[in-house]
Coordinates of C-alpha atoms in Angstrom, one line a residue:
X1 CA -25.9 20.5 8.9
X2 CA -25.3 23.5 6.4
X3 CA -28.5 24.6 6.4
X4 CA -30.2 26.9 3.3
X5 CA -27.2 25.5 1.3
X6 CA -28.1 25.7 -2.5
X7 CA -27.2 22.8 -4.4
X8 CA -25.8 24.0 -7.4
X9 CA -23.6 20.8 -9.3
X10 CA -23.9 17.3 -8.8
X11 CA -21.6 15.8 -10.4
X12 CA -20.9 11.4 -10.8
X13 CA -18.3 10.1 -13.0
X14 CA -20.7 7.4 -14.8
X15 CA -19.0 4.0 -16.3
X16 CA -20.0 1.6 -18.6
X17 CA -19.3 -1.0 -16.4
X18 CA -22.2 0.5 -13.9
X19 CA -25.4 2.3 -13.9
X20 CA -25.9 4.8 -11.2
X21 CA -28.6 7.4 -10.0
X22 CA -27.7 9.9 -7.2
X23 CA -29.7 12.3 -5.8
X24 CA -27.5 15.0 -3.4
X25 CA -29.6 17.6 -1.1
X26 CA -27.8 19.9 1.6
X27 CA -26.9 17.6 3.8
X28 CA -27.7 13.6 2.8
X29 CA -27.6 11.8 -0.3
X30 CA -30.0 8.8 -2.2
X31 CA -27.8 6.7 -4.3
X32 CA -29.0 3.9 -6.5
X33 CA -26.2 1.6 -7.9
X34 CA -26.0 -1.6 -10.2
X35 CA -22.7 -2.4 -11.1
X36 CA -22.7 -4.3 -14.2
X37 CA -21.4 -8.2 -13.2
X38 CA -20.9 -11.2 -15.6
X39 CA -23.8 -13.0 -16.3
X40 CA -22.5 -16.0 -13.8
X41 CA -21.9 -13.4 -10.8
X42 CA -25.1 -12.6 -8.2
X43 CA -25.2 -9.4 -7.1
X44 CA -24.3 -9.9 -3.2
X45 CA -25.3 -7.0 -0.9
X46 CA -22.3 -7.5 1.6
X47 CA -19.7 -7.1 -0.8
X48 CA -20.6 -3.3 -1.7
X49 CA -19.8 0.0 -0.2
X50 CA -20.0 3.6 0.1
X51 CA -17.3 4.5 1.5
X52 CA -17.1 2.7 4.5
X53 CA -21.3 2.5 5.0
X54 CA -22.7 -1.3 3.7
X55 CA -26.2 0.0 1.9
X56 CA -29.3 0.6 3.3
X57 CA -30.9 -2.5 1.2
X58 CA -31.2 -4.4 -2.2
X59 CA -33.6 -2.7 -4.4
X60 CA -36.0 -5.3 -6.2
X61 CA -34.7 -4.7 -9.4
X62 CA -31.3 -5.4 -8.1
X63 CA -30.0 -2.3 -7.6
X64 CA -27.9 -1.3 -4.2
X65 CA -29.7 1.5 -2.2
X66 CA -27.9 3.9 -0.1
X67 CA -29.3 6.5 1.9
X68 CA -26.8 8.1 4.2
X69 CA -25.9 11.5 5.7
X70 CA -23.3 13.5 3.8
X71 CA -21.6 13.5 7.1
X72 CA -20.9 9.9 7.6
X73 CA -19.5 7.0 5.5
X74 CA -16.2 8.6 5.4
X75 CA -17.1 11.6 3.2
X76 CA -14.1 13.8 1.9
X77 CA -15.3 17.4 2.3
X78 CA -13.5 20.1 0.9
X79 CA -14.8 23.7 2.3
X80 CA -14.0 27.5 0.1
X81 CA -14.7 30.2 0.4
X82 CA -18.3 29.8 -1.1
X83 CA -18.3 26.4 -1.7
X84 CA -18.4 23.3 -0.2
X85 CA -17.9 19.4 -1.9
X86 CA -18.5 16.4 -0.2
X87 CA -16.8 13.1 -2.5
X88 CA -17.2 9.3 -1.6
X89 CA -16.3 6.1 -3.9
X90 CA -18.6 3.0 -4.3
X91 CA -16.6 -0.1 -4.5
X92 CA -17.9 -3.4 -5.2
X93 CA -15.7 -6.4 -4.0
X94 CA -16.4 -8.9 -7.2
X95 CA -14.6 -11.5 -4.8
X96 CA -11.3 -13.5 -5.0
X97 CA -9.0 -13.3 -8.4
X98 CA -11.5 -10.5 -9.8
X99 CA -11.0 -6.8 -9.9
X100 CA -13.1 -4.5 -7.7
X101 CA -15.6 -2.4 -9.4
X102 CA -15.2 1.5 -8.5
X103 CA -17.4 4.1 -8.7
X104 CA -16.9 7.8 -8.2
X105 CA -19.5 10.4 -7.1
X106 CA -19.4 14.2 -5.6
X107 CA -22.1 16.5 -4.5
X108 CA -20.8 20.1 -4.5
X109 CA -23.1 22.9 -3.3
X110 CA -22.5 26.9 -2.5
X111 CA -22.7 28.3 1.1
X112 CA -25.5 31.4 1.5
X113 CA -23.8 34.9 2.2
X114 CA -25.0 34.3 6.2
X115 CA -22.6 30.6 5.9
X116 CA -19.3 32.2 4.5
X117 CA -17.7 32.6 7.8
X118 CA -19.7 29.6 9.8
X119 CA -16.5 27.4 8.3
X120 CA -14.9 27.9 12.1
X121 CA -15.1 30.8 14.1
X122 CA -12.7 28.6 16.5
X123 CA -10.3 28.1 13.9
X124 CA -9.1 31.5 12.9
X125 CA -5.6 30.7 12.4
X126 CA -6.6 27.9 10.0
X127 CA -9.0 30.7 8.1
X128 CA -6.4 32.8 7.6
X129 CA -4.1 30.6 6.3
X130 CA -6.2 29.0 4.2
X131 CA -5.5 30.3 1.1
X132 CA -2.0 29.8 1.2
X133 CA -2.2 25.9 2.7
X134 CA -0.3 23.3 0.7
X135 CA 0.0 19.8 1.4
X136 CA 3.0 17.1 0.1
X137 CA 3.6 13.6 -0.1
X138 CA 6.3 11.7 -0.7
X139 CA 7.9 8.2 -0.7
X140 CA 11.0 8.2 1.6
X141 CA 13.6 6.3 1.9
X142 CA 14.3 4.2 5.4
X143 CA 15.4 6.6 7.8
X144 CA 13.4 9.7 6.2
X145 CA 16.5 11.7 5.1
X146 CA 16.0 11.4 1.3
X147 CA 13.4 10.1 -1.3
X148 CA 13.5 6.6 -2.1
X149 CA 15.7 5.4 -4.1
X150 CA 13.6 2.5 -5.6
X151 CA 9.8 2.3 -6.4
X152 CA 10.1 -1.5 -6.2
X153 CA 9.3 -3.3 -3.1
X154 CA 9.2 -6.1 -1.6
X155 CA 6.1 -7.9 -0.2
X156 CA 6.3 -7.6 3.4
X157 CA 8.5 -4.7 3.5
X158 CA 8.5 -1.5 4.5
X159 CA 7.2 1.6 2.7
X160 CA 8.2 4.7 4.3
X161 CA 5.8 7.7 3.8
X162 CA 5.5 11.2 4.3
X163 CA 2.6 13.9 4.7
X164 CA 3.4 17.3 5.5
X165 CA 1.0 20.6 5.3
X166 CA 2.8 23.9 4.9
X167 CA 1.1 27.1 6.0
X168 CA 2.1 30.1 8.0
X169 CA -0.1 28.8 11.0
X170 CA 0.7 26.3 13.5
X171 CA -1.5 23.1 11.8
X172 CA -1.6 19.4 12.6
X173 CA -1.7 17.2 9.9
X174 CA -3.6 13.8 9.2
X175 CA -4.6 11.3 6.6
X176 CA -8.3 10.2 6.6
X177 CA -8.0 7.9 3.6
X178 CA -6.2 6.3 1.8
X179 CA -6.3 3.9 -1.0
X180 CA -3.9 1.8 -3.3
X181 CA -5.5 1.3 -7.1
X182 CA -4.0 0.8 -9.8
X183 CA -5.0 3.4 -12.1
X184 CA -3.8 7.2 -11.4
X185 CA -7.5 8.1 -11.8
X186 CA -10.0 6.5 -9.1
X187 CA -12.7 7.7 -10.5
X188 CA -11.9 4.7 -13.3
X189 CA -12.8 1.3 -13.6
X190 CA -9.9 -0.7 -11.8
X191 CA -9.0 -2.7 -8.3
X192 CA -8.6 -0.8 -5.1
X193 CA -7.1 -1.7 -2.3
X194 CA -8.0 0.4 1.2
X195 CA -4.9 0.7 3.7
X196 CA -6.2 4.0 6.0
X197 CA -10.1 4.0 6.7
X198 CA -12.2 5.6 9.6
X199 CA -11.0 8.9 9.4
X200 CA -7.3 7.9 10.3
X201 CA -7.6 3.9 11.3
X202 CA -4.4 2.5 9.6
X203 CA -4.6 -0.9 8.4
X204 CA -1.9 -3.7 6.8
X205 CA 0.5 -4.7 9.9
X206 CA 1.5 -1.0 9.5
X207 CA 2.8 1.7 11.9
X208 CA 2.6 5.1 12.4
X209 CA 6.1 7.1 13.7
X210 CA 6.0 9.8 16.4
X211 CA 6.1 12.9 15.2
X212 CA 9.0 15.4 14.7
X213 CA 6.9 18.1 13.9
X214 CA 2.7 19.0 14.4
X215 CA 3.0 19.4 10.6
X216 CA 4.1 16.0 9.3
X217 CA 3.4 12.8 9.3
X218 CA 5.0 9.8 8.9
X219 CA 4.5 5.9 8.7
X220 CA 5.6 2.4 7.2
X221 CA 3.7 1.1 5.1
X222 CA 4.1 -2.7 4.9
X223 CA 4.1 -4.0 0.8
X224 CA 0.2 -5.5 1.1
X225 CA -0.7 -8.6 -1.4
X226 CA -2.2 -6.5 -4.3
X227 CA -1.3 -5.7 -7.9
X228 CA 1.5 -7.8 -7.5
X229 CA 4.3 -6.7 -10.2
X230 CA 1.7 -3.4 -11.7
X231 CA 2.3 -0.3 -11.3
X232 CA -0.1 0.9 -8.3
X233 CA -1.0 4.4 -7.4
X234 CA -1.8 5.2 -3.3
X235 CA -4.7 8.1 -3.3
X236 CA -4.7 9.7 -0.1
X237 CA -6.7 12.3 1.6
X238 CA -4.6 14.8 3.8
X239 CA -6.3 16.7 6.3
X240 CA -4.6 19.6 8.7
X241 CA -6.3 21.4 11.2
X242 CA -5.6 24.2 13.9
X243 CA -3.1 22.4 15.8
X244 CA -5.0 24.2 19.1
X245 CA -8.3 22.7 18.3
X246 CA -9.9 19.8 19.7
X247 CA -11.5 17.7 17.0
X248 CA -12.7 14.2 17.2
X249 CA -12.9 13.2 13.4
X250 CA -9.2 13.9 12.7
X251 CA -7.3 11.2 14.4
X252 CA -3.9 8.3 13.5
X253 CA -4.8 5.2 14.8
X254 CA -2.8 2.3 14.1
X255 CA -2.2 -1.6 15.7
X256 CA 0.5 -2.4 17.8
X257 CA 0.8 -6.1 18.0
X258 CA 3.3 -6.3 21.3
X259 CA 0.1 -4.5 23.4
X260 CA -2.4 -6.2 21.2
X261 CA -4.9 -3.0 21.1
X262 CA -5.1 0.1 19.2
X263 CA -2.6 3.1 20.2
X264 CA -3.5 6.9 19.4
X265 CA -0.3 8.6 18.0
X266 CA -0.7 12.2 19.4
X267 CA -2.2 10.7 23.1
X268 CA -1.7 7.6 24.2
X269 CA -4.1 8.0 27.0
X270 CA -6.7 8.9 25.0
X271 CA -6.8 5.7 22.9
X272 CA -10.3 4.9 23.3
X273 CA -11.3 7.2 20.0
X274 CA -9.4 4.1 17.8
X275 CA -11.9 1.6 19.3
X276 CA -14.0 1.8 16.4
X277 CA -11.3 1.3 13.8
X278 CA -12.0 -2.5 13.4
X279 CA -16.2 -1.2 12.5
X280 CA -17.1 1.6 11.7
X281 CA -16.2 5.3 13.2
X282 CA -19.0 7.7 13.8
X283 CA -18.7 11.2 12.1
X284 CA -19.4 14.4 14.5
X285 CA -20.8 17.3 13.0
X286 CA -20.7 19.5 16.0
X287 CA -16.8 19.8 15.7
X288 CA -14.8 21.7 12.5
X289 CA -13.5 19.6 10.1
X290 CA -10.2 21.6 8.9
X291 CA -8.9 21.6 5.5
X292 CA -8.2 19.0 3.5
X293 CA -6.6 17.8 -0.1
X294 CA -6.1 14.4 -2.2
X295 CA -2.9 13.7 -3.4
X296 CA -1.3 10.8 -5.3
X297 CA 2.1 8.7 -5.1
X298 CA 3.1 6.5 -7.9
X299 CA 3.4 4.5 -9.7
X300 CA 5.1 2.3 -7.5
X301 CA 5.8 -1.7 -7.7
X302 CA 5.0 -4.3 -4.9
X303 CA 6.8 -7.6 -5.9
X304 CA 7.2 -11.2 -4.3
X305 CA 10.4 -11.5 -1.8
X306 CA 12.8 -14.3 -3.6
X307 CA 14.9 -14.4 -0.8
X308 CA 12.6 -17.6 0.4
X309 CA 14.0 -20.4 0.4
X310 CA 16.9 -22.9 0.8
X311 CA 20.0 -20.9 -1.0
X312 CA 22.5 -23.6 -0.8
X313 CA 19.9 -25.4 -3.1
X314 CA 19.6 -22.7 -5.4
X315 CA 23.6 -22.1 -5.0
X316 CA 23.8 -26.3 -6.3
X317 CA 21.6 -25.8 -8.9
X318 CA 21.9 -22.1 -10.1
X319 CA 25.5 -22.1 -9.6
X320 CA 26.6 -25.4 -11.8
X321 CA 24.5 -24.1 -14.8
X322 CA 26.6 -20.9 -14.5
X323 CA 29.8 -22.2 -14.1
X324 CA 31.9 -22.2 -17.3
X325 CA 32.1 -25.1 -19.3
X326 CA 35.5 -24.8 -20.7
X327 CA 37.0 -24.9 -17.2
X328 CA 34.7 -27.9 -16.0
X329 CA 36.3 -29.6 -19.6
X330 CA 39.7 -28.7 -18.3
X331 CA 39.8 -29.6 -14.6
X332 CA 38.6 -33.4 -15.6
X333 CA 40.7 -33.8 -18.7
X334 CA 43.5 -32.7 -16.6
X335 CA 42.3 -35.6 -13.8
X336 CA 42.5 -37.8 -16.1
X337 CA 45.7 -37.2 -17.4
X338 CA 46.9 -37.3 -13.8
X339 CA 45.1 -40.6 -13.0
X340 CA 46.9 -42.0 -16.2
X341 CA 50.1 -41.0 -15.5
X342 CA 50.0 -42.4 -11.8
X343 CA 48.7 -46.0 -12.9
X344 CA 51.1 -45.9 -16.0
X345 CA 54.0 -45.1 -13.3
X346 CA 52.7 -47.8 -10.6
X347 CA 52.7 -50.5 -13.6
X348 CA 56.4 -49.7 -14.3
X349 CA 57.6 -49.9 -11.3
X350 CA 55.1 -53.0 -9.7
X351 CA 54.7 -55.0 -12.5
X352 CA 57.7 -54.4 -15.4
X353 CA 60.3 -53.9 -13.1
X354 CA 59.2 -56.9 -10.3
X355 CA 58.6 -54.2 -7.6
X356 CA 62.2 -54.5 -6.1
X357 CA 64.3 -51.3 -6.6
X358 CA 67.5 -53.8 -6.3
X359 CA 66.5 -55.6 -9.5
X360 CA 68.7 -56.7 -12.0
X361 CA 68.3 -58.3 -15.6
X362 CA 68.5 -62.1 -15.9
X363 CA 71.5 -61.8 -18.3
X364 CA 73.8 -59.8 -15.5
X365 CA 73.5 -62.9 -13.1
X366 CA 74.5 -65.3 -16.2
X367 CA 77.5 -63.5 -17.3
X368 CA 78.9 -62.7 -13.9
X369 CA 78.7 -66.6 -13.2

């Protein structure tokens, strides 16, 4: 808890398609959300969110009520020098062939001179790199040795990603969130799509790599049902951290279907933290929580696989309305010229001339007799 904090900006990026009331103190926050529905759709309490936290109840005036700590739900903090930001996005699952309804909202408060330096005394190498952290994402192509060299793929592929931090300390990276929408600004109206929840619980059928280096980070990504044929922009949050540090909320969690349980990238043995990935993960506050920054790849395209299918059927009927017609003409006027020919030569020779290659005319036999 950042205690004595004073709150000095709240800021919510307010819709018209939503009316919203937030109330941020130091270290919780009281949210009161009505997203505007068609008249025909009931508010339903289970399909909204803060984050990853369901809320606390339905107001009577049909307004969603969330009361949470600033440290749970999946907050993205962001520490400075003499600042600190929590961030979070509401979503409201409208249900099946309807877009999600989205909602932004950040609480941004300044440390007291006595906080400055509480940000880690554990984590020196991290402090005094911090100015001069970056973080990149990319989309790679299969065998991470280039970029890709197509943002169209195919449903049920492979995406290949990559996350790297760059600093002059040793730092370990992670992503704590991630989301596909397709808009370049979440903070807008439009349907989202979570992949990486839980502070690092990846999602989809998807799998993390073993690292090369503390510093990066890679996974495939498998082309997930959404947006089909629209652009769609993935909004991820990258963390790093002291790579000497021990720190629970940072983690890469993913499925692995052969073992049927969750693995732990950096320690298999210690794959118990990823047992919350299919609920909800619990936040420590006792533990630093590094440096982090949310970056965008996009707009990329997620399309249907054609390949399905019988192809000799599609080679029958695709291929004979694309074969050319003047040579279809040709070969069966030139059959039945040949067909012609043949019968016109068989009726000479079975039928004109008897069938008997010694016959002779009629006359002949008279005059030599």
């Amino acid at each position: 808890m950042i205690s004595g904090c004073l709150l000095v900006m709240f800021v919510a990026t307010v819709m018209a398609q939503s009316d919203l009331s937030v109330d941020c103190s130091s270290d919780a926050v009281a949210v009161s959300w009505r997203p505007r529905l068609d008249l025909s759709e009931k508010l339903d309490l289970s399909r909204a969110l803060l984050g990853n936290c369901p809320p606390s109840f339905l107001g009577s005036d049909e307004t969603l009520r969330f009361y949470v700590s600033l440290r749970d739900c999946g907050f993205h903090k962001r520490v400075s020098v003499n600042r600190v930001m929590y961030s979070s996005v509401l979503i409201y699952d409208r249900g099946p062939g309807l877009s999600f309804i989205s909602q932004s909202l950040r609480c941004v408060s300044d440390l007291p001179p006595d906080m400055m330096t509480a940000f880690s005394p554990k984590n020196e190498a991290l402090d005094e790199a911090e100015e001069e952290i970056t973080f990149s994402m990319e989309l790679m192509n299969s065998d991470f040795s280039g970029p890709a060299p197509s943002l169209t793929f195919k449903l049920g592929s492979s995406i290949p990603i990559r996350a790297e931090v760059h600093s002059h300390g040793p730092l370990l990276v992670f992503l704590e969130k991630c989301v596909a929408s397709t808009d370049s600004d979440i903070s807008r109206v439009s349907p989202v799509h979570p992949f990486i929840s839980n502070s690092g619980c990846l999602m989809e059928n998807s799998t993390f790599l073993p690292r090369r280096v503390p510093a990066e980070i890679r996974l495939y990504l498998e082309a997930f049902k959404f947006a089909l044929g629209e652009k769609i922009f993935l909004h991820c949050d990258v963390m790093a951290r002291d790579i000497h540090s021990m720190m629970v909320n940072g983690k890469a969690c993913h499925f692995v279907k052969e073992r049927s349980r969750w693995e732990l990238l950096d320690d298999h043995s210690r794959r118990s933290v990823c047992s919350c990935c299919e609920s909800t993960c619990p936040w420590r506050t006792d533990t630093p929580t590094g440096v982090s920054e949310r970056k965008i790849l996009g707009p990329l395209i997620i399309v249907e696989d054609q390949s399905d299918g019988s192809l000799d059927t599609r080679v029958s009927e695709e291929g004979l309305s694309e074969f050319p017609v003047w040579l279809l003409v040709t070969l069966v006027t030139s059959l039945l010229v040949t067909v012609m020919v043949v019968l016109a030569v068989s009726y000479y020779l079975c039928v004109w001339r008897g069938g008997r290659m010694g016959y002779r005319p009629r006359r002949d036999l008279l005059t030599k007799h």
